[in-house]
JSON list of C-alpha atoms in Angstrom, two decimals:
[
{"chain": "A", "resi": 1, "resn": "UNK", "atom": "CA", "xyz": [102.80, 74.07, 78.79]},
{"chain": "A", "resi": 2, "resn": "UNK", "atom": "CA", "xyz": [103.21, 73.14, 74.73]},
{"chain": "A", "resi": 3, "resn": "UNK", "atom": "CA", "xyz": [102.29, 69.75, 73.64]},
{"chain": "A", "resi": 4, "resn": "UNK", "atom": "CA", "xyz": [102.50, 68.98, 69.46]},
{"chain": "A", "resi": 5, "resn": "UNK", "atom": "CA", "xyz": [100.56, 65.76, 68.05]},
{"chain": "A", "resi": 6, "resn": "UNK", "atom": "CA", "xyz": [101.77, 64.84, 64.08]},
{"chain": "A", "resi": 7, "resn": "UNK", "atom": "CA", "xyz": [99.10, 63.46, 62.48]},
{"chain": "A", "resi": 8, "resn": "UNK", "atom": "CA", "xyz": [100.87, 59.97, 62.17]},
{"chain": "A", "resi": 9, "resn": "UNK", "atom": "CA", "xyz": [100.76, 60.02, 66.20]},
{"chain": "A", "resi": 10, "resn": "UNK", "atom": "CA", "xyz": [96.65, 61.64, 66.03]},
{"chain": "A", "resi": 11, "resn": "UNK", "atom": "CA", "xyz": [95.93, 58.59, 64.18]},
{"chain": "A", "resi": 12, "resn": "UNK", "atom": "CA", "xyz": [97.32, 55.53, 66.46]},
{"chain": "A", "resi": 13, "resn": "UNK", "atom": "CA", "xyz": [96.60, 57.93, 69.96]},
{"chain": "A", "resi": 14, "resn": "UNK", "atom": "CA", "xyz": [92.71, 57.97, 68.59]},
{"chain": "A", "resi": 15, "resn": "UNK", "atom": "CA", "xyz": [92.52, 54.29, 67.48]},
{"chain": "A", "resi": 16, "resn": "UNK", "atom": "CA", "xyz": [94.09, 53.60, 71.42]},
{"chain": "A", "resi": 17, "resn": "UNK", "atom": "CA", "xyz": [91.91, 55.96, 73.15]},
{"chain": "A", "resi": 18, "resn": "UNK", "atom": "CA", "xyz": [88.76, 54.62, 71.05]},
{"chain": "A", "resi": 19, "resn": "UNK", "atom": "CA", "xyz": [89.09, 51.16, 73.23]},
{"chain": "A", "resi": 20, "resn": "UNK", "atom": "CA", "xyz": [86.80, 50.82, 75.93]},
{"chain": "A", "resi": 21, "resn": "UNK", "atom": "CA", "xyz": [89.32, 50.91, 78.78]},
{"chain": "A", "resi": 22, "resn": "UNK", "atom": "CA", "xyz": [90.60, 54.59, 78.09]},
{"chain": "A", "resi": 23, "resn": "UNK", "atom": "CA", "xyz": [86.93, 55.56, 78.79]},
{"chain": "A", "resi": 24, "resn": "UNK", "atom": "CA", "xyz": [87.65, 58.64, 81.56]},
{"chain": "A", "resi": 25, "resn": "UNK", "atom": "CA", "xyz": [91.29, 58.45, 80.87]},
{"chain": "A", "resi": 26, "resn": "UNK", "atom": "CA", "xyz": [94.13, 60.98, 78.87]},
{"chain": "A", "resi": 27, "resn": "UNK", "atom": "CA", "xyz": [97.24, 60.33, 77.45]},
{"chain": "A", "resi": 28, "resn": "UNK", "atom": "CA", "xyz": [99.57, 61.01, 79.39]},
{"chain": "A", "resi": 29, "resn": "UNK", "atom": "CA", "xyz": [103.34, 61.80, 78.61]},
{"chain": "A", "resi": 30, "resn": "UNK", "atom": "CA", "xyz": [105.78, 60.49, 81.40]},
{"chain": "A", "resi": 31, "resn": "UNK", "atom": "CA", "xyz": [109.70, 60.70, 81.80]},
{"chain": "A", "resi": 32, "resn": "UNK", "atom": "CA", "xyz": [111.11, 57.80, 81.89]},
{"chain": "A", "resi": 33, "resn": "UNK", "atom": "CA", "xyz": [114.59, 58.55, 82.41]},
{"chain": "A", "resi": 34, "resn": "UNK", "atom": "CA", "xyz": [116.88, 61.46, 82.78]},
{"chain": "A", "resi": 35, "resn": "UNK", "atom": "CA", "xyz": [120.60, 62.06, 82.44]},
{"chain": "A", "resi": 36, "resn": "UNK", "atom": "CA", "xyz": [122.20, 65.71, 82.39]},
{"chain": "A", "resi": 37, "resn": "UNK", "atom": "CA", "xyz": [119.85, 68.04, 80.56]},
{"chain": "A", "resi": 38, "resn": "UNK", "atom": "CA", "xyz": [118.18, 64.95, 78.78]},
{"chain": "A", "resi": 39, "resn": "UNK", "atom": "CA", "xyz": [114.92, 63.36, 78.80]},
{"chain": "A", "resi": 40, "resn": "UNK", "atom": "CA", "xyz": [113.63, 59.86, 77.96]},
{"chain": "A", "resi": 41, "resn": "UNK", "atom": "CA", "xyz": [109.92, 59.93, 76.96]},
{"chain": "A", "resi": 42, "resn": "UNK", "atom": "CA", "xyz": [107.35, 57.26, 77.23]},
{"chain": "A", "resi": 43, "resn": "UNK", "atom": "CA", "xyz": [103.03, 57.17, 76.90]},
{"chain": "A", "resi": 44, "resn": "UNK", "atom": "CA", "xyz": [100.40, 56.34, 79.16]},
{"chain": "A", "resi": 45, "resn": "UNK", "atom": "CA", "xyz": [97.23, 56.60, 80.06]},
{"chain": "A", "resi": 46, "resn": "UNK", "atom": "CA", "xyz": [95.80, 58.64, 83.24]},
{"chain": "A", "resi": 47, "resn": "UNK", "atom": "CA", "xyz": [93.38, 60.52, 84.88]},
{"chain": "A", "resi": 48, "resn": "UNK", "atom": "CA", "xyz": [94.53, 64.21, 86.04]},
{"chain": "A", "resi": 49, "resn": "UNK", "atom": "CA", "xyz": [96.35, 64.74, 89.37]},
{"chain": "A", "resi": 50, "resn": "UNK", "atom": "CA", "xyz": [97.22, 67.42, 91.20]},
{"chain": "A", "resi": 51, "resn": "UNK", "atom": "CA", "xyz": [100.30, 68.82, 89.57]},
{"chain": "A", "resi": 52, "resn": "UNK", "atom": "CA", "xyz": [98.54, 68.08, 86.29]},
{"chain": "A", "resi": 53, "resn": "UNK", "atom": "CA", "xyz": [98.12, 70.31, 83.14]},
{"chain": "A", "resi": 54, "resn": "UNK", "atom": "CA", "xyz": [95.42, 69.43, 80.46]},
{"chain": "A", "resi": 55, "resn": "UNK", "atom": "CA", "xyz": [97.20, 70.27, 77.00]},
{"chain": "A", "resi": 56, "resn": "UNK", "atom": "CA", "xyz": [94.55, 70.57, 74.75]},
{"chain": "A", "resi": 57, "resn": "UNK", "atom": "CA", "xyz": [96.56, 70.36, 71.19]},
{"chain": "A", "resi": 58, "resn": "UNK", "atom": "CA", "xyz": [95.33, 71.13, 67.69]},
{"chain": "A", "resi": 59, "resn": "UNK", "atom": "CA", "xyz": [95.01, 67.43, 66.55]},
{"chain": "A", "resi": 60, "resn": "UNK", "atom": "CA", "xyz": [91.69, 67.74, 69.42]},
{"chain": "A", "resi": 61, "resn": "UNK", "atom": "CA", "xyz": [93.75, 65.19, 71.78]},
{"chain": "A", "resi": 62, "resn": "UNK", "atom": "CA", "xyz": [93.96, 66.42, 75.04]},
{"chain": "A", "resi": 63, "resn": "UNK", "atom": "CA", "xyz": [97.27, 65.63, 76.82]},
{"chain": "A", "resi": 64, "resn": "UNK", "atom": "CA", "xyz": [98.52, 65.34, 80.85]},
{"chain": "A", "resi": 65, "resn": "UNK", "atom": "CA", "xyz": [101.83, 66.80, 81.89]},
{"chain": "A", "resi": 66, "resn": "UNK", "atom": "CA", "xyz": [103.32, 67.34, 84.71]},
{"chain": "A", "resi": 67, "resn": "UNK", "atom": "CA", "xyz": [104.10, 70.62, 85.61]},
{"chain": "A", "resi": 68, "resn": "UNK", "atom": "CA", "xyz": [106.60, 70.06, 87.83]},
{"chain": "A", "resi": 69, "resn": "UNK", "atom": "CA", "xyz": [108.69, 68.66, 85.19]},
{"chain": "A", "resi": 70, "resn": "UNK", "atom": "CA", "xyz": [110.27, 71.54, 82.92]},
{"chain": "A", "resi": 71, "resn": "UNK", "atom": "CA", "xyz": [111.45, 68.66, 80.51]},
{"chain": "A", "resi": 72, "resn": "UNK", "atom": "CA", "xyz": [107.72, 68.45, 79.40]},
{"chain": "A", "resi": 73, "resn": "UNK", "atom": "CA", "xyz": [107.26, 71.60, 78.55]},
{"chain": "A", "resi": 74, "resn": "UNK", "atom": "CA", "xyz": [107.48, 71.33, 74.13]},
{"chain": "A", "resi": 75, "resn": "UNK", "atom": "CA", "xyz": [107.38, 67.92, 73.95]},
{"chain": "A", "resi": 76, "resn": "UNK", "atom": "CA", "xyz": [106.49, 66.57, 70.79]},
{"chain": "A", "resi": 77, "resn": "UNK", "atom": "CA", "xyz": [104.52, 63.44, 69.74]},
{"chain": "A", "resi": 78, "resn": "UNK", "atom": "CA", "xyz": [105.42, 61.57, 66.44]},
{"chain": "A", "resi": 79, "resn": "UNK", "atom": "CA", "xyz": [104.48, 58.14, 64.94]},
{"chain": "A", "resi": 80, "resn": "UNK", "atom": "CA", "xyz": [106.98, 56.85, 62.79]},
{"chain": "A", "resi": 81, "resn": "UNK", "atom": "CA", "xyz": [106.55, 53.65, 60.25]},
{"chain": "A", "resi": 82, "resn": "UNK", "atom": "CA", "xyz": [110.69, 53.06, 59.73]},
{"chain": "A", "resi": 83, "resn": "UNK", "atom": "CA", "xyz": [113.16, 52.04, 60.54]},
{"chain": "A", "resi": 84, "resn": "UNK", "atom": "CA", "xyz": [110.54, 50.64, 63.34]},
{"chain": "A", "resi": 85, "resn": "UNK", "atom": "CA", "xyz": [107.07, 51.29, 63.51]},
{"chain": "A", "resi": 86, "resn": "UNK", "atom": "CA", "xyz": [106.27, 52.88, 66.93]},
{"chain": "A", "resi": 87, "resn": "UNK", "atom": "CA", "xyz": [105.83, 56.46, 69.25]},
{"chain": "A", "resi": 88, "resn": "UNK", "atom": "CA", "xyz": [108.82, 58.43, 69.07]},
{"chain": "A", "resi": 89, "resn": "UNK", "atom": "CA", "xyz": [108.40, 61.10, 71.78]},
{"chain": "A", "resi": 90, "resn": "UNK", "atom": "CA", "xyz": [111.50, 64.54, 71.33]},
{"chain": "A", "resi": 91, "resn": "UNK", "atom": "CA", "xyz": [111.78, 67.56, 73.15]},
{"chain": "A", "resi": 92, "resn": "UNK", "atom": "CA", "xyz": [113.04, 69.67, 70.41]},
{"chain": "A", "resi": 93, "resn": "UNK", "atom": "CA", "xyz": [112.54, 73.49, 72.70]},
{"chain": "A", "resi": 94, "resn": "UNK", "atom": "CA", "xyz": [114.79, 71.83, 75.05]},
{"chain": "A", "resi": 95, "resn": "UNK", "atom": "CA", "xyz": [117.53, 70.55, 72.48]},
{"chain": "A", "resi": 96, "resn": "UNK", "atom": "CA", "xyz": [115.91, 67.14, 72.53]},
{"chain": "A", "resi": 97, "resn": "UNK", "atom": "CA", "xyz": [115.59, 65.66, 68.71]},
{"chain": "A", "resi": 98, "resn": "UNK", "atom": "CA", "xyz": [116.02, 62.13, 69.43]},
{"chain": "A", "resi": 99, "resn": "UNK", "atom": "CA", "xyz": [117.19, 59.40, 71.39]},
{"chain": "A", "resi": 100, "resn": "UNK", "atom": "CA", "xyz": [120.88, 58.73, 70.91]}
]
């Protein structure tokens, strides 16, 4: 499984995983809705289960997906300032370059 990190995203992931309760914990990229051959992203933070994958990306974050879910497979973390500040999460090897 591929997982990419911008650098925008590096920087707010490490500030959030530098607070004491992420101590043991990985980020974690969850579905949070589906509809046809699209995929909702959201963030959290985990510990590894059993249909885990450790991602370890360039940007030295390591990330959790599930293998079971083929939608995870490319995702792509970004950290955007406008129009709103905040995580947007795309999918673009599965067609997936935004929410709509």
């Amino acid at each position: 499984m591929k997982c990419k990190i911008t650098r925008n995203a590096a920087k707010k992931i490490n500030e959030i995983m530098a607070q004491e309760d992420s101590e043991g914990k990985f980020l974690r990229v969850v579905i949070t809705h589906t509809h046809g051959t699209h995929a909702h992203y959201g963030l959290d933070l985990d510990t590894p289960g059993e249909n885990d994958e450790i991602v370890h990306t360039d940007k030295e974050i390591d990330v959790l997906l599930d293998k079971t879910q083929d939608l995870l497979d490319g995702v792509k973390i970004d950290y955007l300032y406008l129009p709103e500040e905040g995580f947007v999460i795309t999918n673009p090897s599965k067609g997936n370059h935004g929410d709509h």
